[in-house]
Short mmCIF file of C-alpha atoms and ligand atoms in Angstrom, two decimals:
data_model
loop_
_atom_site.label_atom_id
_atom_site.label_comp_id
_atom_site.label_asym_id
_atom_site.label_seq_id
_atom_site.Cartn_x
_atom_site.Cartn_y
_atom_site.Cartn_z
CA MET A 56 0.00 0.00 0.00
CA ALA A 57 1.30 3.51 -0.89
CA SER A 58 2.33 5.46 2.17
CA ASP A 59 -0.03 8.22 3.35
CA GLN A 60 1.40 11.56 2.15
CA ARG A 61 -1.56 13.73 3.09
CA ILE A 62 -1.36 16.87 5.25
CA TYR A 63 -4.09 16.74 7.89
CA ARG A 64 -5.25 20.04 9.43
CA ALA A 65 -7.79 21.39 11.92
CA SER A 66 -8.12 24.94 13.22
CA THR A 67 -9.93 26.55 16.10
CA THR A 68 -10.19 29.81 17.95
CA ALA A 69 -10.39 29.83 21.74
CA PRO A 70 -11.29 32.47 24.31
CA VAL A 71 -9.65 34.05 27.31
CA ASN A 72 -11.36 33.69 30.67
CA ILE A 73 -11.01 35.98 33.68
CA ALA A 74 -11.73 34.42 37.05
CA VAL A 75 -13.99 35.99 39.65
CA ILE A 76 -13.09 33.22 42.12
CA LYS A 77 -9.36 32.75 41.66
CA TYR A 78 -7.37 29.55 41.26
CA TRP A 79 -4.23 30.08 43.32
CA GLY A 80 -2.31 27.10 44.71
CA LYS A 81 -1.67 23.51 43.64
CA ARG A 82 -2.27 20.49 45.80
CA ASP A 83 -0.39 18.34 43.26
CA PRO A 84 2.02 20.26 41.01
CA ASN A 85 2.76 17.21 38.84
CA LEU A 86 -0.87 16.61 37.86
CA ASN A 87 -1.57 20.36 38.15
CA LEU A 88 -4.39 19.88 40.66
CA PRO A 89 -5.65 22.99 42.45
CA THR A 90 -6.13 23.62 46.15
CA ASN A 91 -9.53 25.23 45.55
CA ASP A 92 -12.50 25.48 43.17
CA SER A 93 -12.54 28.53 40.91
CA LEU A 94 -15.03 30.29 38.63
CA SER A 95 -14.54 32.51 35.60
CA ILE A 96 -16.28 34.37 32.83
CA THR A 97 -15.35 33.43 29.27
CA LEU A 98 -14.73 36.58 27.25
CA SER A 99 -15.85 37.22 23.69
CA GLN A 100 -13.56 36.07 20.90
CA SER A 101 -14.55 39.10 18.88
CA ASP A 102 -12.03 40.96 21.03
CA LEU A 103 -9.53 38.50 22.56
CA ARG A 104 -8.72 35.18 21.00
CA THR A 105 -6.12 32.58 20.23
CA HIS A 106 -6.20 31.07 16.75
CA THR A 107 -4.51 27.69 16.42
CA THR A 108 -3.99 25.24 13.58
CA ALA A 109 -2.93 21.69 14.38
CA SER A 110 -1.57 19.63 11.54
CA CYS A 111 0.17 16.30 11.13
CA SER A 112 1.62 14.28 8.30
CA SER A 113 3.99 11.39 7.75
CA THR A 114 5.86 13.72 5.35
CA TYR A 115 6.88 15.95 8.28
CA ARG A 116 9.23 13.20 9.46
CA ALA A 117 11.80 14.17 6.84
CA SER A 118 12.13 17.86 7.89
CA THR A 119 10.87 18.18 11.48
CA PRO A 120 10.65 14.72 13.00
CA SER A 121 9.55 16.04 16.42
CA ASP A 122 6.41 18.00 17.25
CA SER A 123 6.75 21.76 16.72
CA LEU A 124 4.93 24.95 17.72
CA LEU A 125 5.13 28.31 15.99
CA LEU A 126 3.66 30.86 18.43
CA ASN A 127 3.14 34.39 17.06
CA GLY A 128 5.71 33.59 14.36
CA LYS A 129 8.41 32.30 16.75
CA THR A 130 9.38 28.69 17.34
CA GLU A 131 8.51 27.65 20.92
CA PRO A 132 9.45 24.37 22.59
CA LEU A 133 6.75 21.72 22.76
CA THR A 134 9.05 19.81 25.08
CA THR A 135 7.94 21.30 28.41
CA PRO A 136 6.56 18.63 30.75
CA ARG A 137 3.10 20.24 30.48
CA SER A 138 3.00 20.20 26.69
CA ILE A 139 4.33 16.64 26.64
CA VAL A 140 1.57 15.45 28.98
CA CYS A 141 -1.14 17.10 26.85
CA LEU A 142 0.17 15.70 23.56
CA ARG A 143 0.67 12.24 25.07
CA SER A 144 -2.91 12.13 26.37
CA LEU A 145 -4.39 13.22 23.03
CA ARG A 146 -2.22 10.73 21.10
CA ALA A 147 -3.31 7.94 23.43
CA LEU A 148 -6.98 8.71 22.71
CA ARG A 149 -6.32 8.77 18.94
CA SER A 150 -4.28 5.59 19.12
CA LYS A 151 -7.21 3.84 20.83
CA LEU A 152 -9.51 4.87 17.96
CA GLU A 153 -6.95 3.60 15.44
CA SER A 154 -6.65 0.23 17.15
CA GLU A 155 -10.47 -0.11 17.20
CA ASN A 156 -10.70 0.79 13.50
CA PRO A 157 -7.67 -0.28 11.39
CA GLU A 158 -9.04 1.73 8.39
CA LEU A 159 -8.16 4.98 10.12
CA PRO A 160 -4.92 6.72 9.12
CA LYS A 161 -2.31 6.39 11.87
CA LEU A 162 -2.28 10.09 12.75
CA SER A 163 -1.10 9.31 16.28
CA THR A 164 2.28 8.24 14.85
CA TYR A 165 2.86 11.40 12.76
CA PRO A 166 4.74 14.49 13.99
CA LEU A 167 2.47 17.41 14.88
CA ARG A 168 3.08 20.84 13.43
CA ILE A 169 1.17 23.57 15.30
CA ALA A 170 0.87 27.26 14.46
CA SER A 171 -0.83 29.67 16.83
CA SER A 172 -1.34 33.39 17.24
CA ASN A 173 -2.78 35.47 20.07
CA ASN A 174 -4.37 38.78 19.09
CA PHE A 175 -3.31 40.26 22.46
CA PRO A 176 -0.08 40.38 24.54
CA THR A 177 1.32 36.97 25.53
CA ALA A 178 2.37 36.25 29.16
CA ALA A 179 1.25 39.68 30.36
CA GLY A 180 -1.52 38.73 32.77
CA LEU A 181 -4.21 38.56 30.08
CA ALA A 182 -4.67 34.80 30.39
CA SER A 183 -2.79 33.87 27.22
CA SER A 184 -1.88 30.47 28.64
CA ALA A 185 -5.59 29.73 29.21
CA ALA A 186 -6.65 30.57 25.65
CA GLY A 187 -3.43 29.09 24.25
CA PHE A 188 -3.74 25.65 25.84
CA ALA A 189 -7.51 25.49 25.29
CA ALA A 190 -6.96 26.18 21.57
CA LEU A 191 -4.10 23.66 21.38
CA ILE A 192 -6.18 20.88 22.95
CA ARG A 193 -9.33 21.65 20.96
CA ALA A 194 -7.46 21.87 17.62
CA ILE A 195 -5.63 18.57 18.14
CA ALA A 196 -8.82 16.86 19.38
CA ASP A 197 -10.53 18.01 16.15
CA LEU A 198 -7.56 16.92 14.03
CA TYR A 199 -7.72 13.47 15.62
CA GLU A 200 -11.54 13.43 15.39
CA LEU A 201 -11.78 12.52 19.06
CA PRO A 202 -15.31 11.88 20.35
CA GLN A 203 -14.52 13.05 23.90
CA ASP A 204 -16.70 15.84 25.30
CA PRO A 205 -15.23 19.23 26.38
CA ARG A 206 -15.44 18.19 30.03
CA THR A 207 -13.08 15.25 29.39
CA LEU A 208 -10.81 17.46 27.27
CA SER A 209 -10.75 19.97 30.13
CA VAL A 210 -8.93 17.37 32.25
CA ILE A 211 -6.18 17.37 29.61
CA ALA A 212 -6.14 21.17 29.20
CA ARG A 213 -5.84 21.55 32.97
CA GLN A 214 -2.50 19.79 32.81
CA GLY A 215 -1.25 22.33 30.26
CA SER A 216 -2.29 25.33 32.35
CA GLY A 217 -4.88 25.14 35.10
CA SER A 218 -7.00 28.08 33.98
CA ALA A 219 -7.08 26.65 30.42
CA CYS A 220 -9.65 24.03 31.44
CA ARG A 221 -12.23 26.81 31.88
CA SER A 222 -11.60 28.20 28.37
CA LEU A 223 -13.04 25.05 26.78
CA PHE A 224 -16.51 26.40 27.59
CA GLY A 225 -18.37 29.65 27.02
CA GLY A 226 -20.36 31.62 29.56
CA TYR A 227 -19.88 31.27 33.32
CA VAL A 228 -17.59 28.37 34.07
CA ALA A 229 -16.51 26.61 37.28
CA TRP A 230 -13.44 24.46 37.70
CA ASP A 231 -14.17 21.87 40.38
CA ALA A 232 -10.95 21.12 42.24
CA GLY A 233 -12.02 17.47 42.67
CA VAL A 234 -10.92 15.05 45.37
CA ARG A 235 -9.43 12.13 43.44
CA GLU A 236 -5.69 11.59 43.60
CA ASP A 237 -5.51 10.91 39.86
CA GLY A 238 -7.24 14.24 39.15
CA LEU A 239 -9.87 12.79 36.83
CA ASP A 240 -12.62 14.70 38.65
CA SER A 241 -10.72 18.00 38.48
CA CYS A 242 -12.41 19.51 35.44
CA ALA A 243 -14.46 22.42 34.16
CA ARG A 244 -18.26 22.70 34.31
CA VAL A 245 -20.70 25.25 32.90
CA VAL A 246 -22.52 27.15 35.66
CA ALA A 247 -24.56 29.10 33.11
CA SER A 248 -24.16 29.56 29.39
CA ARG A 249 -23.80 33.07 28.03
CA SER A 250 -27.51 33.42 27.23
CA PRO A 251 -29.11 33.73 30.70
CA TRP A 252 -26.94 36.78 31.52
CA PRO A 253 -25.65 38.13 28.17
CA GLU A 254 -25.56 41.75 29.43
CA MET A 255 -22.32 41.11 31.30
CA ARG A 256 -19.52 43.35 30.01
CA ALA A 257 -15.81 43.57 30.75
CA LEU A 258 -13.69 46.68 30.43
CA ILE A 259 -10.01 45.82 30.66
CA LEU A 260 -7.65 48.61 31.61
CA VAL A 261 -4.25 47.48 30.34
CA ALA A 262 -1.80 48.87 32.87
CA SER A 263 1.13 46.92 31.56
CA ALA A 264 1.60 44.66 28.57
CA ALA A 265 5.06 43.67 29.82
CA GLN A 266 5.81 40.11 30.88
CA LYS A 267 5.38 39.77 34.65
CA ASP A 268 8.36 39.01 36.87
CA VAL A 269 6.76 36.22 38.97
CA SER A 270 4.85 33.68 36.90
CA SER A 271 1.51 32.39 38.22
CA THR A 272 2.95 28.88 38.32
CA ALA A 273 5.88 29.82 40.54
CA GLY A 274 4.06 32.50 42.55
CA MET A 275 1.18 30.30 43.68
CA GLN A 276 3.49 27.60 45.00
CA THR A 277 5.51 30.08 47.05
CA THR A 278 2.18 31.29 48.47
CA VAL A 279 1.15 27.72 49.39
CA LYS A 280 4.45 27.19 51.21
CA THR A 281 4.76 30.49 53.04
CA SER A 282 1.44 32.29 53.52
CA GLY A 283 -0.70 31.89 56.62
CA LEU A 284 -3.45 34.02 55.08
CA PHE A 285 -3.65 31.52 52.25
CA ARG A 286 -5.02 28.89 54.66
CA GLN A 287 -7.72 31.33 55.76
CA ARG A 288 -8.54 31.97 52.11
CA LEU A 289 -9.01 28.25 51.49
CA GLU A 290 -11.67 28.21 54.20
CA ASP A 291 -13.54 31.14 52.61
CA VAL A 292 -13.58 29.93 49.00
CA PRO A 293 -16.25 27.16 49.25
CA ARG A 294 -18.81 29.61 50.65
CA ARG A 295 -17.90 32.22 48.04
CA MET A 296 -18.27 29.63 45.26
CA LYS A 297 -21.80 28.77 46.40
CA GLU A 298 -22.81 32.42 46.70
CA MET A 299 -21.27 33.27 43.34
CA GLU A 300 -23.02 30.44 41.52
CA ARG A 301 -26.30 31.55 43.05
CA ALA A 302 -25.67 35.20 42.13
CA ILE A 303 -24.98 34.24 38.49
CA LEU A 304 -28.08 32.06 38.22
CA MET A 305 -30.23 34.77 39.85
CA ARG A 306 -28.57 37.58 37.80
CA ASP A 307 -27.83 39.30 41.10
CA PHE A 308 -25.16 41.87 40.17
CA GLU A 309 -24.88 43.36 43.66
CA THR A 310 -23.76 40.03 45.14
CA PHE A 311 -21.67 39.18 42.08
CA ALA A 312 -19.88 42.52 42.44
CA GLU A 313 -19.19 42.17 46.14
CA ILE A 314 -17.78 38.63 45.89
CA THR A 315 -15.70 39.51 42.83
CA ARG A 316 -13.93 42.48 44.43
CA ARG A 317 -13.47 40.79 47.81
CA GLU A 318 -12.13 37.68 46.14
CA SER A 319 -9.62 39.65 44.07
CA ASN A 320 -8.52 41.57 47.16
CA SER A 321 -8.18 38.35 49.16
CA PHE A 322 -6.04 36.79 46.40
CA HIS A 323 -3.73 39.83 46.23
CA ALA A 324 -3.53 39.96 50.03
CA THR A 325 -2.20 36.39 50.04
CA CYS A 326 0.33 37.43 47.40
CA LEU A 327 1.52 40.17 49.73
CA ASP A 328 1.55 37.69 52.62
CA THR A 329 3.83 35.40 50.58
CA ASP A 330 7.50 35.35 51.57
CA PRO A 331 9.15 37.00 49.66
CA PRO A 332 6.04 39.09 48.86
CA ILE A 333 4.60 39.11 45.35
CA PHE A 334 3.36 42.44 44.00
CA TYR A 335 1.07 42.15 41.02
CA LEU A 336 -0.90 45.37 41.57
CA ASN A 337 0.75 48.74 40.88
CA GLU A 338 -0.27 52.38 41.44
CA THR A 339 -2.46 52.35 38.33
CA SER A 340 -4.29 49.27 39.64
CA LYS A 341 -5.00 51.10 42.88
CA MET A 342 -6.38 54.10 40.98
CA ALA A 343 -8.67 51.75 39.04
CA ILE A 344 -9.98 50.36 42.34
CA ARG A 345 -10.63 53.89 43.61
CA ALA A 346 -12.42 54.76 40.36
CA VAL A 347 -14.80 51.81 40.69
CA GLU A 348 -15.44 52.66 44.34
CA ALA A 349 -16.22 56.26 43.40
CA MET A 350 -18.70 55.18 40.72
CA ASN A 351 -20.49 52.79 43.05
CA LYS A 352 -20.64 55.38 45.82
CA GLU A 353 -22.14 58.01 43.55
CA ALA A 354 -24.64 55.55 42.07
CA GLY A 355 -25.58 54.36 45.56
CA MET A 356 -25.36 50.76 44.31
CA ALA A 357 -22.87 48.41 42.66
CA VAL A 358 -22.73 49.43 39.00
CA ALA A 359 -19.27 47.94 38.49
CA THR A 360 -16.76 45.65 40.14
CA TYR A 361 -13.10 44.87 39.59
CA THR A 362 -10.73 41.93 39.54
CA PHE A 363 -7.01 41.51 38.86
CA ASP A 364 -5.16 38.36 37.82
CA ALA A 365 -1.42 37.94 38.29
CA GLY A 366 -0.66 41.40 36.91
CA PRO A 367 -1.70 45.06 37.20
CA ASN A 368 -4.38 45.03 34.47
CA CYS A 369 -7.82 45.82 35.86
CA VAL A 370 -10.85 43.92 34.60
CA ILE A 371 -14.01 45.88 35.37
CA TYR A 372 -17.20 43.83 35.09
CA TYR A 373 -20.48 45.75 34.66
CA LEU A 374 -23.89 45.36 33.05
CA GLU A 375 -24.53 46.89 29.65
CA MET A 376 -27.28 49.20 30.95
CA GLU A 377 -24.76 51.00 33.19
CA TRP A 378 -22.36 51.85 30.35
CA ASN A 379 -23.34 55.53 29.95
CA PHE A 380 -22.78 56.23 33.61
CA ILE A 381 -19.45 54.34 33.68
CA ALA A 382 -18.27 55.94 30.45
CA ALA A 383 -19.11 59.38 31.79
CA LYS A 384 -17.06 58.77 34.91
CA LEU A 385 -14.03 57.39 33.07
CA HIS A 386 -14.14 59.53 29.96
CA VAL A 387 -11.73 62.28 31.01
CA ALA A 388 -9.25 59.73 32.35
CA LEU A 389 -9.33 57.45 29.32
CA LYS A 390 -10.33 59.46 26.27
CA GLY A 391 -7.84 59.10 23.42
CA LYS A 392 -6.59 55.71 24.66
CA GLU A 393 -6.51 52.89 22.12
CA GLY A 394 -9.78 50.97 22.41
CA TRP A 395 -11.79 53.79 24.06
CA PRO A 396 -14.83 54.88 22.00
CA LYS A 397 -14.13 57.95 19.90
CA GLY A 398 -16.24 61.09 19.37
CA SER A 399 -19.87 61.37 20.45
CA MET A 400 -18.93 61.09 24.13
CA SER A 401 -17.50 64.58 24.51
CA ASP A 402 -20.79 65.71 26.07
CA LEU A 403 -20.09 63.28 28.93
CA SER A 404 -16.90 64.93 30.07
CA GLY A 405 -18.79 67.37 32.30
CA LEU A 406 -19.78 64.49 34.57
CA ARG A 407 -16.16 63.62 35.61
CA MET A 408 -15.07 61.34 38.40
CA GLY A 409 -14.59 64.09 40.96
CA ASN A 410 -11.11 62.92 41.88
CA GLU A 411 -8.30 64.42 39.82
CA ARG A 412 -5.59 62.22 41.37
CA VAL A 413 -7.46 59.12 40.22
CA GLU A 414 -8.09 60.60 36.78
CA GLU A 415 -4.43 61.56 36.33
CA GLY A 416 -3.25 58.18 37.65
CA LEU A 417 -5.41 56.31 35.16
CA ASN A 418 -4.54 58.66 32.34
CA SER A 419 -0.81 58.18 32.79
CA GLY A 420 -0.85 54.47 33.72
CA VAL A 421 -3.37 52.93 31.32
CA SER A 422 -1.89 52.23 27.90
CA ARG A 423 -4.95 50.74 26.23
CA VAL A 424 -8.47 49.60 27.01
CA ILE A 425 -10.28 46.50 25.78
CA MET A 426 -14.09 46.56 25.79
CA THR A 427 -15.57 43.11 25.65
CA SER A 428 -18.37 40.89 26.91
CA VAL A 429 -19.22 37.35 27.99
CA GLY A 430 -18.66 34.98 25.07
CA GLU A 431 -18.70 31.49 23.61
CA GLY A 432 -16.30 28.57 23.94
CA PRO A 433 -13.83 27.44 21.22
CA ILE A 434 -15.04 27.68 17.62
CA SER A 435 -13.85 25.46 14.74
CA VAL A 436 -12.69 27.54 11.78
CA GLN A 437 -11.57 26.81 8.22
CA ASP A 438 -9.01 29.60 8.25
CA HIS A 439 -5.74 27.65 8.62
CA LEU A 440 -2.39 29.01 9.80
CA ILE A 441 -0.64 26.13 8.01
CA ASP A 442 -1.16 25.71 4.26
CA GLU A 443 -2.01 22.55 2.31
CA HIS A 444 1.73 21.87 1.88
CA GLY A 445 2.35 22.00 5.64
CA LYS A 446 4.00 25.44 5.58
CA PRO A 447 3.06 28.27 7.96
CA VAL A 448 1.05 31.00 6.21
N1 ATP B 549 -1.37 30.47 21.64
C1 ATP B 549 -0.65 29.73 22.47
N2 ATP B 549 -0.42 28.43 22.19
C2 ATP B 549 0.30 27.66 23.05
N3 ATP B 549 0.84 28.11 24.21
C3 ATP B 549 0.63 29.41 24.53
C4 ATP B 549 -0.11 30.27 23.69
N4 ATP B 549 -0.15 31.49 24.26
C5 ATP B 549 0.54 31.41 25.42
N5 ATP B 549 1.01 30.16 25.58
C6 ATP B 549 1.85 29.68 26.68
O1 ATP B 549 1.52 30.37 27.87
C7 ATP B 549 2.67 31.05 28.38
C8 ATP B 549 2.24 32.33 29.11
O2 ATP B 549 1.59 31.95 30.31
P1 ATP B 549 1.60 32.88 31.61
O3 ATP B 549 0.77 32.22 32.64
O4 ATP B 549 3.00 33.25 31.93
O5 ATP B 549 0.93 34.24 31.11
P2 ATP B 549 -0.58 34.65 30.89
O6 ATP B 549 -1.39 33.41 30.70
O7 ATP B 549 -0.63 35.65 29.79
O8 ATP B 549 -0.96 35.36 32.24
P3 ATP B 549 -1.96 34.89 33.43
O9 ATP B 549 -2.10 33.41 33.41
O10 ATP B 549 -1.33 35.38 34.68
O11 ATP B 549 -3.25 35.61 33.18
C9 ATP B 549 3.52 31.32 27.16
O12 ATP B 549 4.88 31.50 27.50
C10 ATP B 549 3.29 30.04 26.34
O13 ATP B 549 4.11 28.99 26.81
C1 DP6 B 550 -4.37 34.49 38.82
C2 DP6 B 550 -4.93 33.38 37.92
O1 DP6 B 550 -5.08 33.91 36.63
C3 DP6 B 550 -3.96 32.23 37.95
C4 DP6 B 550 -3.91 31.42 36.71
O2 DP6 B 550 -2.86 30.50 36.81
P1 DP6 B 550 -2.41 29.58 35.56
O3 DP6 B 550 -3.57 28.81 35.07
O4 DP6 B 550 -1.69 30.44 34.57
O5 DP6 B 550 -1.40 28.64 36.31
P2 DP6 B 550 -0.79 27.25 35.85
O6 DP6 B 550 -1.77 26.15 36.13
O7 DP6 B 550 0.45 27.08 36.70
O8 DP6 B 550 -0.46 27.39 34.38
C5 DP6 B 550 -6.28 32.99 38.52
C6 DP6 B 550 -7.24 32.22 37.66
O9 DP6 B 550 -7.21 32.33 36.42
O10 DP6 B 550 -8.09 31.51 38.25
#
């Protein structure tokens, strides 16, 4: 029989997610199992997305016999223990299909060639690893025509980067820490799809697009080892998870807002309580917190809330109907920034925030804003980053 010379390809886009109950700490670093449950909102791929093409072919053996990844045009190793675990798991599932059906091409034996691009800064606290690993897993699962559901794939994605398991779904997504030693029950679950609460919006104030100096992976393990506050936090999270799930299902923004900001503050407090301390927030982040507080105080209710991942960028969650009020308050501070709506809002500038220090702090510290909303999970696309000859496009 002639050898199989075909180039097989599958492409997907995958979303970023920003947690409102944070994952911070591993109970098993090898299997990447978390110390606590977490919950996030999947953000729209119209604004932030990873686009990944997975391809494989027997013909790749001649030029690149090992698996390869081209990320934003640069070759990246696919030899990290995390990538190896993900690829091994996906190959094992494909190999099982091939042994059940000998007609199938032996894709599991071919080198993989992956090309991926993020349309936002990589490794800058904007959850690139979450979207990146979710896209990698989804694209290879599609290439291999695996029948496994996203929940099962989330167990694999979790081993690439914990937060990636949540990016396999759209809407409001929990990651159950699980109790099993093998981690098979540590996977993502949809709390609510996008549709019951589609008015949720996120305004991201990019305070730094630079790579952070303490990675999440390293930082969370130093916290586990050295922080006393962290143990207190672990006791609080289960109650917060329950209240948050209820708030989402009831569309109760007031409760959602309170838990989100307290949870972010509790996470950053444990970072400060880590020895040596980890500082992810900067002066601009603090000004963003003050701005949200000022808005809520003036409105006499929670119109917005904030959360920060392992970096200074502020994610403000709010409901669409509050946009005019929020825009009026932030307009003087943010007008002219990339991503901020142009024109037509000049009439709002009279409303101001009422705190020039905060306005100046945001104006000098925010480089760009991203306006986005709750979105869908990964989407299969026909737009490939590797051409029919196996070359990157
Ligand atoms: N599109 C992608 N495909 C595969 N891997 C990716 C992709 N994008 C990012 N990664 C991996 O994720 C790493 C960045 O992860 P890191 O946790 O440091 O930053 P982040 O995810 O942007 O920030 P955070 O998790 O704190 O929000 C990259 O160095 C790369 O290894
Ligand atoms: C602060 C966080 O964003 C931390 C994310 O950590 P990662 O998922 O990047 O960590 P690894 O599993 O080591 O890859 C909180 C969250 O997304 O829940």
